[in-house]
Amino acid sequence: MVAQPEAGGGLANLGNTCFMNSVLQCLVHTQLLHRYLEKRQHSAKCRRRQGEFCLFCALEDLVQRTFAQGPRSPAFAPRAIANALPAIAKGFRLGRQEDAHEFLRYVLEKLTKEGSAVVEAARPPGVTGKYTALQSWFSGALRSQIQCCHCGHESNTQDPFLDLSLELRAVGGRVAPDLDGAMTQFCQDAVLPSTAQTSTSARPAASCGARASSSWSSVRRATSRCI
C-alpha cells in the first residue's frame, strides 16, 4: 500500500480559480498519482514541442513547488495551468467561475491523452487500445443489469468510467454518511416502469406473457455495480 503523502502547501487564488485549485489539490494528494509526479516519470519521456503546454509536466512542477517543505511550503500560484485553461477545458476562461467536477473530467481526459502507455502486464482483461498509468489508477467499469420482474430475462451492459457522480442525499432525504454510504445508495436496485423506447435487448424473452406487440408493459429492476 502506498503511503498517503504529507499535506503540501496551498494554492493562491488567481481570480475565481477556486474550482481549479480544489481539483489540483485533490489530484496532487492522490497517492499513486503523487508518487508518479514526484519522480518526474512523465517529463523524462515527454515529447512536447518548444513552448507547448503539457498538463502532466505542469503537475510535476506543481508537486515540486508545493511539497518542497511539506505543510510549511508557501502558497503557490499555478499560473501555467491557469493560463492554459482553454487548452485543458474547452470554453473555460480565466477569471470566470466554473464547475469543479466538470473541470476534473476535462483534466482526467487530457491526462489520459498525454499519458504514456503502461506495461502490458498491467492491462485488465478485455481492455484494448492504449492503456495509460492514469487509467490504471482512476478507471473502472460500471456494470448495469436490467431484469424483467415477470420472466427473469436479464440485459447486462458494461461501460468504462474515469469518474462517478454520487448523490449525497438519497430519495426521501436521507444523507449518505460517507463515501461508502454514497456508493451503496448508487448501487441500490430500482424498480422502473417500462416505456415503448426500451431497447430490444433489455426486453423480456419472447415467451414472457408480459410482452406486448409494440411495447413492454412490465416493470424492470435496474441494478448498477462498480467492478
PDB file of C-alpha atoms in Angstrom:
ATOM      1  CA  MET A   1       0.000   0.000   0.000  1.00  0.00           C
ATOM      2  CA  VAL A   2       1.321   3.442  -0.982  1.00  0.00           C
ATOM      3  CA  ALA A   3       1.599   5.861   1.934  1.00  0.00           C
ATOM      4  CA  GLN A   4      -0.576   8.976   1.879  1.00  0.00           C
ATOM      5  CA  PRO A   5       1.629  11.980   1.002  1.00  0.00           C
ATOM      6  CA  GLU A   6       2.119  14.617   3.676  1.00  0.00           C
ATOM      7  CA  ALA A   7      -0.018  17.693   3.079  1.00  0.00           C
ATOM      8  CA  GLY A   8       1.606  20.231   0.803  1.00  0.00           C
ATOM      9  CA  GLY A   9       1.312  23.995   0.619  1.00  0.00           C
ATOM     10  CA  GLY A  10      -1.780  25.827  -0.529  1.00  0.00           C
ATOM     11  CA  LEU A  11      -2.599  27.399  -3.883  1.00  0.00           C
ATOM     12  CA  ALA A  12      -3.172  31.090  -4.440  1.00  0.00           C
ATOM     13  CA  ASN A  13      -6.474  32.283  -5.892  1.00  0.00           C
ATOM     14  CA  LEU A  14      -5.811  33.884  -9.274  1.00  0.00           C
ATOM     15  CA  GLY A  15      -9.325  35.273  -9.654  1.00  0.00           C
ATOM     16  CA  ASN A  16     -12.273  32.861  -9.412  1.00  0.00           C
ATOM     17  CA  THR A  17      -9.915  29.869  -9.610  1.00  0.00           C
ATOM     18  CA  CYS A  18     -11.245  28.060  -6.511  1.00  0.00           C
ATOM     19  CA  PHE A  19     -12.737  25.377  -8.794  1.00  0.00           C
ATOM     20  CA  MET A  20      -9.321  24.768 -10.369  1.00  0.00           C
ATOM     21  CA  ASN A  21      -7.357  24.873  -7.108  1.00  0.00           C
ATOM     22  CA  SER A  22      -9.640  22.382  -5.368  1.00  0.00           C
ATOM     23  CA  VAL A  23      -9.259  19.867  -8.208  1.00  0.00           C
ATOM     24  CA  LEU A  24      -5.481  20.322  -8.384  1.00  0.00           C
ATOM     25  CA  GLN A  25      -5.160  19.855  -4.620  1.00  0.00           C
ATOM     26  CA  CYS A  26      -7.141  16.626  -4.756  1.00  0.00           C
ATOM     27  CA  LEU A  27      -5.080  15.276  -7.642  1.00  0.00           C
ATOM     28  CA  VAL A  28      -1.620  16.020  -6.222  1.00  0.00           C
ATOM     29  CA  HIS A  29      -2.651  14.430  -2.904  1.00  0.00           C
ATOM     30  CA  THR A  30      -3.823  11.225  -4.633  1.00  0.00           C
ATOM     31  CA  GLN A  31      -1.276   8.627  -3.541  1.00  0.00           C
ATOM     32  CA  LEU A  32      -0.329   6.823  -6.765  1.00  0.00           C
ATOM     33  CA  LEU A  33      -0.508   9.936  -8.941  1.00  0.00           C
ATOM     34  CA  HIS A  34       1.555  11.931  -6.419  1.00  0.00           C
ATOM     35  CA  ARG A  35       4.261   9.277  -6.404  1.00  0.00           C
ATOM     36  CA  TYR A  36       4.361   9.242 -10.218  1.00  0.00           C
ATOM     37  CA  LEU A  37       4.561  13.046 -10.437  1.00  0.00           C
ATOM     38  CA  GLU A  38       7.171  13.286  -7.686  1.00  0.00           C
ATOM     39  CA  LYS A  39       9.538  11.015  -9.626  1.00  0.00           C
ATOM     40  CA  ARG A  40       9.002  13.034 -12.838  1.00  0.00           C
ATOM     41  CA  GLN A  41       8.383   9.842 -14.760  1.00  0.00           C
ATOM     42  CA  HIS A  42       6.356  11.621 -17.434  1.00  0.00           C
ATOM     43  CA  SER A  43       8.687  14.544 -18.220  1.00  0.00           C
ATOM     44  CA  ALA A  44      11.580  12.101 -18.685  1.00  0.00           C
ATOM     45  CA  LYS A  45       9.769  10.817 -21.807  1.00  0.00           C
ATOM     46  CA  CYS A  46       7.612  13.826 -22.744  1.00  0.00           C
ATOM     47  CA  ARG A  47       7.688  14.765 -26.428  1.00  0.00           C
ATOM     48  CA  ARG A  48       6.119  18.225 -26.213  1.00  0.00           C
ATOM     49  CA  ARG A  49       7.424  20.856 -28.600  1.00  0.00           C
ATOM     50  CA  GLN A  50       9.154  24.053 -27.544  1.00  0.00           C
ATOM     51  CA  GLY A  51       6.631  26.316 -25.809  1.00  0.00           C
ATOM     52  CA  GLU A  52       3.837  23.712 -25.933  1.00  0.00           C
ATOM     53  CA  PHE A  53       1.796  23.214 -22.764  1.00  0.00           C
ATOM     54  CA  CYS A  54       1.798  19.777 -21.128  1.00  0.00           C
ATOM     55  CA  LEU A  55      -0.533  19.237 -18.188  1.00  0.00           C
ATOM     56  CA  PHE A  56       1.441  16.293 -16.834  1.00  0.00           C
ATOM     57  CA  CYS A  57       4.646  18.343 -16.780  1.00  0.00           C
ATOM     58  CA  ALA A  58       2.799  21.253 -15.147  1.00  0.00           C
ATOM     59  CA  LEU A  59       1.518  18.931 -12.411  1.00  0.00           C
ATOM     60  CA  GLU A  60       5.044  17.649 -11.826  1.00  0.00           C
ATOM     61  CA  ASP A  61       6.194  21.235 -11.298  1.00  0.00           C
ATOM     62  CA  LEU A  62       3.205  21.823  -9.005  1.00  0.00           C
ATOM     63  CA  VAL A  63       4.199  18.872  -6.795  1.00  0.00           C
ATOM     64  CA  GLN A  64       7.810  20.051  -6.616  1.00  0.00           C
ATOM     65  CA  ARG A  65       6.744  23.575  -5.611  1.00  0.00           C
ATOM     66  CA  THR A  66       4.000  22.748  -3.109  1.00  0.00           C
ATOM     67  CA  PHE A  67       5.619  19.778  -1.346  1.00  0.00           C
ATOM     68  CA  ALA A  68       9.167  21.139  -1.048  1.00  0.00           C
ATOM     69  CA  GLN A  69       8.668  21.990   2.633  1.00  0.00           C
ATOM     70  CA  GLY A  70       5.567  19.911   3.373  1.00  0.00           C
ATOM     71  CA  PRO A  71       2.734  21.830   5.068  1.00  0.00           C
ATOM     72  CA  ARG A  72       5.119  24.758   5.632  1.00  0.00           C
ATOM     73  CA  SER A  73       5.535  25.278   1.894  1.00  0.00           C
ATOM     74  CA  PRO A  74       4.385  28.784   0.902  1.00  0.00           C
ATOM     75  CA  ALA A  75       1.243  29.207  -1.163  1.00  0.00           C
ATOM     76  CA  PHE A  76       1.961  28.706  -4.848  1.00  0.00           C
ATOM     77  CA  ALA A  77       0.250  30.452  -7.758  1.00  0.00           C
ATOM     78  CA  PRO A  78      -0.365  27.836 -10.517  1.00  0.00           C
ATOM     79  CA  ARG A  79      -0.270  30.404 -13.317  1.00  0.00           C
ATOM     80  CA  ALA A  80       0.945  27.998 -16.010  1.00  0.00           C
ATOM     81  CA  ILE A  81      -2.152  25.835 -15.546  1.00  0.00           C
ATOM     82  CA  ALA A  82      -4.492  28.813 -15.113  1.00  0.00           C
ATOM     83  CA  ASN A  83      -3.258  30.436 -18.322  1.00  0.00           C
ATOM     84  CA  ALA A  84      -3.780  27.140 -20.173  1.00  0.00           C
ATOM     85  CA  LEU A  85      -7.412  26.687 -19.058  1.00  0.00           C
ATOM     86  CA  PRO A  86      -8.817  26.886 -22.638  1.00  0.00           C
ATOM     87  CA  ALA A  87      -6.341  24.164 -23.712  1.00  0.00           C
ATOM     88  CA  ILE A  88      -7.474  21.909 -20.852  1.00  0.00           C
ATOM     89  CA  ALA A  89     -11.206  22.586 -20.794  1.00  0.00           C
ATOM     90  CA  LYS A  90     -12.919  23.879 -23.907  1.00  0.00           C
ATOM     91  CA  GLY A  91     -14.918  27.023 -23.144  1.00  0.00           C
ATOM     92  CA  PHE A  92     -13.217  27.713 -19.793  1.00  0.00           C
ATOM     93  CA  ARG A  93     -11.691  31.165 -19.307  1.00  0.00           C
ATOM     94  CA  LEU A  94      -9.503  32.580 -16.550  1.00  0.00           C
ATOM     95  CA  GLY A  95     -11.474  34.941 -14.303  1.00  0.00           C
ATOM     96  CA  ARG A  96     -14.838  33.183 -14.702  1.00  0.00           C
ATOM     97  CA  GLN A  97     -16.471  30.920 -12.139  1.00  0.00           C
ATOM     98  CA  GLU A  98     -16.560  27.351 -13.451  1.00  0.00           C
ATOM     99  CA  ASP A  99     -17.726  23.950 -12.215  1.00  0.00           C
ATOM    100  CA  ALA A 100     -15.076  21.896 -10.361  1.00  0.00           C
ATOM    101  CA  HIS A 101     -16.464  18.482 -11.340  1.00  0.00           C
ATOM    102  CA  GLU A 102     -16.635  19.448 -15.000  1.00  0.00           C
ATOM    103  CA  PHE A 103     -13.044  20.694 -14.792  1.00  0.00           C
ATOM    104  CA  LEU A 104     -11.940  17.405 -13.185  1.00  0.00           C
ATOM    105  CA  ARG A 105     -13.411  15.434 -16.075  1.00  0.00           C
ATOM    106  CA  TYR A 106     -11.574  17.602 -18.602  1.00  0.00           C
ATOM    107  CA  VAL A 107      -8.318  17.194 -16.650  1.00  0.00           C
ATOM    108  CA  LEU A 108      -8.593  13.395 -16.477  1.00  0.00           C
ATOM    109  CA  GLU A 109      -9.409  13.239 -20.181  1.00  0.00           C
ATOM    110  CA  LYS A 110      -6.380  15.360 -21.095  1.00  0.00           C
ATOM    111  CA  LEU A 111      -4.051  13.420 -18.784  1.00  0.00           C
ATOM    112  CA  THR A 112      -5.251  10.176 -20.353  1.00  0.00           C
ATOM    113  CA  LYS A 113      -4.322  11.503 -23.809  1.00  0.00           C
ATOM    114  CA  GLU A 114      -0.937  12.793 -22.665  1.00  0.00           C
ATOM    115  CA  GLY A 115      -0.014   9.777 -20.541  1.00  0.00           C
ATOM    116  CA  SER A 116       2.452   7.127 -21.630  1.00  0.00           C
ATOM    117  CA  ALA A 117       1.263   3.554 -22.078  1.00  0.00           C
ATOM    118  CA  VAL A 118       1.984   1.214 -19.161  1.00  0.00           C
ATOM    119  CA  VAL A 119       3.389  -2.295 -19.429  1.00  0.00           C
ATOM    120  CA  GLU A 120       1.026  -4.824 -20.992  1.00  0.00           C
ATOM    121  CA  ALA A 121       1.043  -6.930 -17.821  1.00  0.00           C
ATOM    122  CA  ALA A 122      -0.973  -4.200 -16.088  1.00  0.00           C
ATOM    123  CA  ARG A 123      -3.721  -4.189 -18.722  1.00  0.00           C
ATOM    124  CA  PRO A 124      -7.049  -5.542 -17.404  1.00  0.00           C
ATOM    125  CA  PRO A 125      -8.746  -8.321 -19.405  1.00  0.00           C
ATOM    126  CA  GLY A 126     -10.912  -7.048 -22.239  1.00  0.00           C
ATOM    127  CA  VAL A 127      -9.270  -3.589 -22.437  1.00  0.00           C
ATOM    128  CA  THR A 128      -7.965  -2.772 -25.916  1.00  0.00           C
ATOM    129  CA  GLY A 129      -6.024   0.153 -27.361  1.00  0.00           C
ATOM    130  CA  LYS A 130      -3.733   2.494 -25.459  1.00  0.00           C
ATOM    131  CA  TYR A 131      -3.794   1.933 -21.696  1.00  0.00           C
ATOM    132  CA  THR A 132      -2.106   4.586 -19.562  1.00  0.00           C
ATOM    133  CA  ALA A 133      -0.903   4.736 -15.986  1.00  0.00           C
ATOM    134  CA  LEU A 134      -3.669   7.236 -15.226  1.00  0.00           C
ATOM    135  CA  GLN A 135      -6.316   4.793 -16.418  1.00  0.00           C
ATOM    136  CA  SER A 136      -4.851   2.060 -14.226  1.00  0.00           C
ATOM    137  CA  TRP A 137      -5.372   4.333 -11.182  1.00  0.00           C
ATOM    138  CA  PHE A 138      -8.664   6.069 -11.957  1.00  0.00           C
ATOM    139  CA  SER A 139     -10.649   3.953 -14.389  1.00  0.00           C
ATOM    140  CA  GLY A 140     -13.277   1.381 -13.565  1.00  0.00           C
ATOM    141  CA  ALA A 141     -16.231  -0.310 -15.174  1.00  0.00           C
ATOM    142  CA  LEU A 142     -19.904   0.161 -14.434  1.00  0.00           C
ATOM    143  CA  ARG A 143     -21.993  -2.950 -14.917  1.00  0.00           C
ATOM    144  CA  SER A 144     -25.709  -2.329 -15.247  1.00  0.00           C
ATOM    145  CA  GLN A 145     -28.307  -5.058 -15.215  1.00  0.00           C
ATOM    146  CA  ILE A 146     -31.960  -4.815 -16.193  1.00  0.00           C
ATOM    147  CA  GLN A 147     -34.097  -7.774 -15.203  1.00  0.00           C
ATOM    148  CA  CYS A 148     -37.711  -8.485 -16.061  1.00  0.00           C
ATOM    149  CA  CYS A 149     -39.699  -8.997 -12.876  1.00  0.00           C
ATOM    150  CA  HIS A 150     -42.025 -11.392 -14.731  1.00  0.00           C
ATOM    151  CA  CYS A 151     -39.781 -13.816 -16.613  1.00  0.00           C
ATOM    152  CA  GLY A 152     -36.365 -13.048 -15.123  1.00  0.00           C
ATOM    153  CA  HIS A 153     -34.808 -12.137 -18.502  1.00  0.00           C
ATOM    154  CA  GLU A 154     -31.612 -10.119 -17.936  1.00  0.00           C
ATOM    155  CA  SER A 155     -29.824  -7.495 -20.012  1.00  0.00           C
ATOM    156  CA  ASN A 156     -26.272  -6.660 -18.901  1.00  0.00           C
ATOM    157  CA  THR A 157     -24.091  -3.798 -20.105  1.00  0.00           C
ATOM    158  CA  GLN A 158     -20.622  -2.737 -19.022  1.00  0.00           C
ATOM    159  CA  ASP A 159     -19.218   0.755 -19.562  1.00  0.00           C
ATOM    160  CA  PRO A 160     -15.816   2.218 -18.601  1.00  0.00           C
ATOM    161  CA  PHE A 161     -15.576   5.364 -16.476  1.00  0.00           C
ATOM    162  CA  LEU A 162     -12.951   7.694 -15.014  1.00  0.00           C
ATOM    163  CA  ASP A 163     -15.311   9.313 -12.508  1.00  0.00           C
ATOM    164  CA  LEU A 164     -18.735   8.759 -10.974  1.00  0.00           C
ATOM    165  CA  SER A 165     -21.325  11.294  -9.871  1.00  0.00           C
ATOM    166  CA  LEU A 166     -22.672  10.210  -6.484  1.00  0.00           C
ATOM    167  CA  GLU A 167     -25.733  11.651  -4.765  1.00  0.00           C
ATOM    168  CA  LEU A 168     -25.076  12.853  -1.222  1.00  0.00           C
ATOM    169  CA  ARG A 169     -28.809  12.906  -0.480  1.00  0.00           C
ATOM    170  CA  ALA A 170     -30.915   9.908  -1.444  1.00  0.00           C
ATOM    171  CA  VAL A 171     -34.593   9.838  -2.367  1.00  0.00           C
ATOM    172  CA  GLY A 172     -36.507  10.518   0.830  1.00  0.00           C
ATOM    173  CA  GLY A 173     -33.942  12.984   2.155  1.00  0.00           C
ATOM    174  CA  ARG A 174     -31.519  10.540   3.768  1.00  0.00           C
ATOM    175  CA  VAL A 175     -27.947  11.856   3.703  1.00  0.00           C
ATOM    176  CA  ALA A 176     -25.095   9.463   2.897  1.00  0.00           C
ATOM    177  CA  PRO A 177     -22.818   9.270   5.977  1.00  0.00           C
ATOM    178  CA  ASP A 178     -19.635   8.743   3.951  1.00  0.00           C
ATOM    179  CA  LEU A 179     -18.265   7.667   0.561  1.00  0.00           C
ATOM    180  CA  ASP A 180     -19.136   4.012   1.171  1.00  0.00           C
ATOM    181  CA  GLY A 181     -22.692   5.047   2.012  1.00  0.00           C
ATOM    182  CA  ALA A 182     -22.967   7.086  -1.193  1.00  0.00           C
ATOM    183  CA  MET A 183     -21.694   4.105  -3.200  1.00  0.00           C
ATOM    184  CA  THR A 184     -24.254   1.835  -1.511  1.00  0.00           C
ATOM    185  CA  GLN A 185     -27.030   4.257  -2.496  1.00  0.00           C
ATOM    186  CA  PHE A 186     -25.710   4.401  -6.055  1.00  0.00           C
ATOM    187  CA  CYS A 187     -25.789   0.598  -6.397  1.00  0.00           C
ATOM    188  CA  GLN A 188     -29.246   0.037  -4.931  1.00  0.00           C
ATOM    189  CA  ASP A 189     -31.854  -1.778  -7.004  1.00  0.00           C
ATOM    190  CA  ALA A 190     -34.562   0.346  -8.565  1.00  0.00           C
ATOM    191  CA  VAL A 191     -37.919  -0.733  -9.943  1.00  0.00           C
ATOM    192  CA  LEU A 192     -38.621   1.182 -13.130  1.00  0.00           C
ATOM    193  CA  PRO A 193     -41.751   1.399 -15.279  1.00  0.00           C
ATOM    194  CA  SER A 194     -41.086   0.300 -18.824  1.00  0.00           C
ATOM    195  CA  THR A 195     -41.522   2.504 -21.886  1.00  0.00           C
ATOM    196  CA  ALA A 196     -42.017   1.819 -25.544  1.00  0.00           C
ATOM    197  CA  GLN A 197     -38.460   3.074 -26.124  1.00  0.00           C
ATOM    198  CA  THR A 198     -36.888   0.204 -24.159  1.00  0.00           C
ATOM    199  CA  SER A 199     -34.202  -1.455 -26.264  1.00  0.00           C
ATOM    200  CA  THR A 200     -34.950  -4.896 -27.690  1.00  0.00           C
ATOM    201  CA  SER A 201     -32.050  -6.489 -25.794  1.00  0.00           C
ATOM    202  CA  ALA A 202     -33.466  -5.254 -22.481  1.00  0.00           C
ATOM    203  CA  ARG A 203     -36.977  -6.577 -23.059  1.00  0.00           C
ATOM    204  CA  PRO A 204     -38.290  -9.869 -21.675  1.00  0.00           C
ATOM    205  CA  ALA A 205     -37.917 -13.086 -23.598  1.00  0.00           C
ATOM    206  CA  ALA A 206     -40.462 -13.685 -26.346  1.00  0.00           C
ATOM    207  CA  SER A 207     -42.133 -16.350 -24.203  1.00  0.00           C
ATOM    208  CA  CYS A 208     -42.845 -13.866 -21.385  1.00  0.00           C
ATOM    209  CA  GLY A 209     -46.561 -13.125 -21.091  1.00  0.00           C
ATOM    210  CA  ALA A 210     -45.830  -9.512 -20.189  1.00  0.00           C
ATOM    211  CA  ARG A 211     -44.511  -8.694 -23.650  1.00  0.00           C
ATOM    212  CA  ALA A 212     -46.838  -6.800 -25.997  1.00  0.00           C
ATOM    213  CA  SER A 213     -46.500  -6.497 -29.771  1.00  0.00           C
ATOM    214  CA  SER A 214     -45.040  -2.967 -29.860  1.00  0.00           C
ATOM    215  CA  SER A 215     -44.408  -2.086 -26.240  1.00  0.00           C
ATOM    216  CA  TRP A 216     -43.362  -3.684 -22.990  1.00  0.00           C
ATOM    217  CA  SER A 217     -45.898  -3.245 -20.216  1.00  0.00           C
ATOM    218  CA  SER A 218     -43.954  -4.947 -17.407  1.00  0.00           C
ATOM    219  CA  VAL A 219     -41.678  -3.313 -14.867  1.00  0.00           C
ATOM    220  CA  ARG A 220     -37.920  -3.750 -14.790  1.00  0.00           C
ATOM    221  CA  ARG A 221     -35.453  -3.963 -11.964  1.00  0.00           C
ATOM    222  CA  ALA A 222     -32.290  -1.937 -12.685  1.00  0.00           C
ATOM    223  CA  THR A 223     -29.046  -2.561 -10.818  1.00  0.00           C
ATOM    224  CA  SER A 224     -25.627  -0.879 -11.153  1.00  0.00           C
ATOM    225  CA  ARG A 225     -22.346  -2.242  -9.853  1.00  0.00           C
ATOM    226  CA  CYS A 226     -18.804  -0.853  -9.954  1.00  0.00           C
ATOM    227  CA  ILE A 227     -16.259  -3.524 -10.834  1.00  0.00           C
TER     228      ILE A 227
END
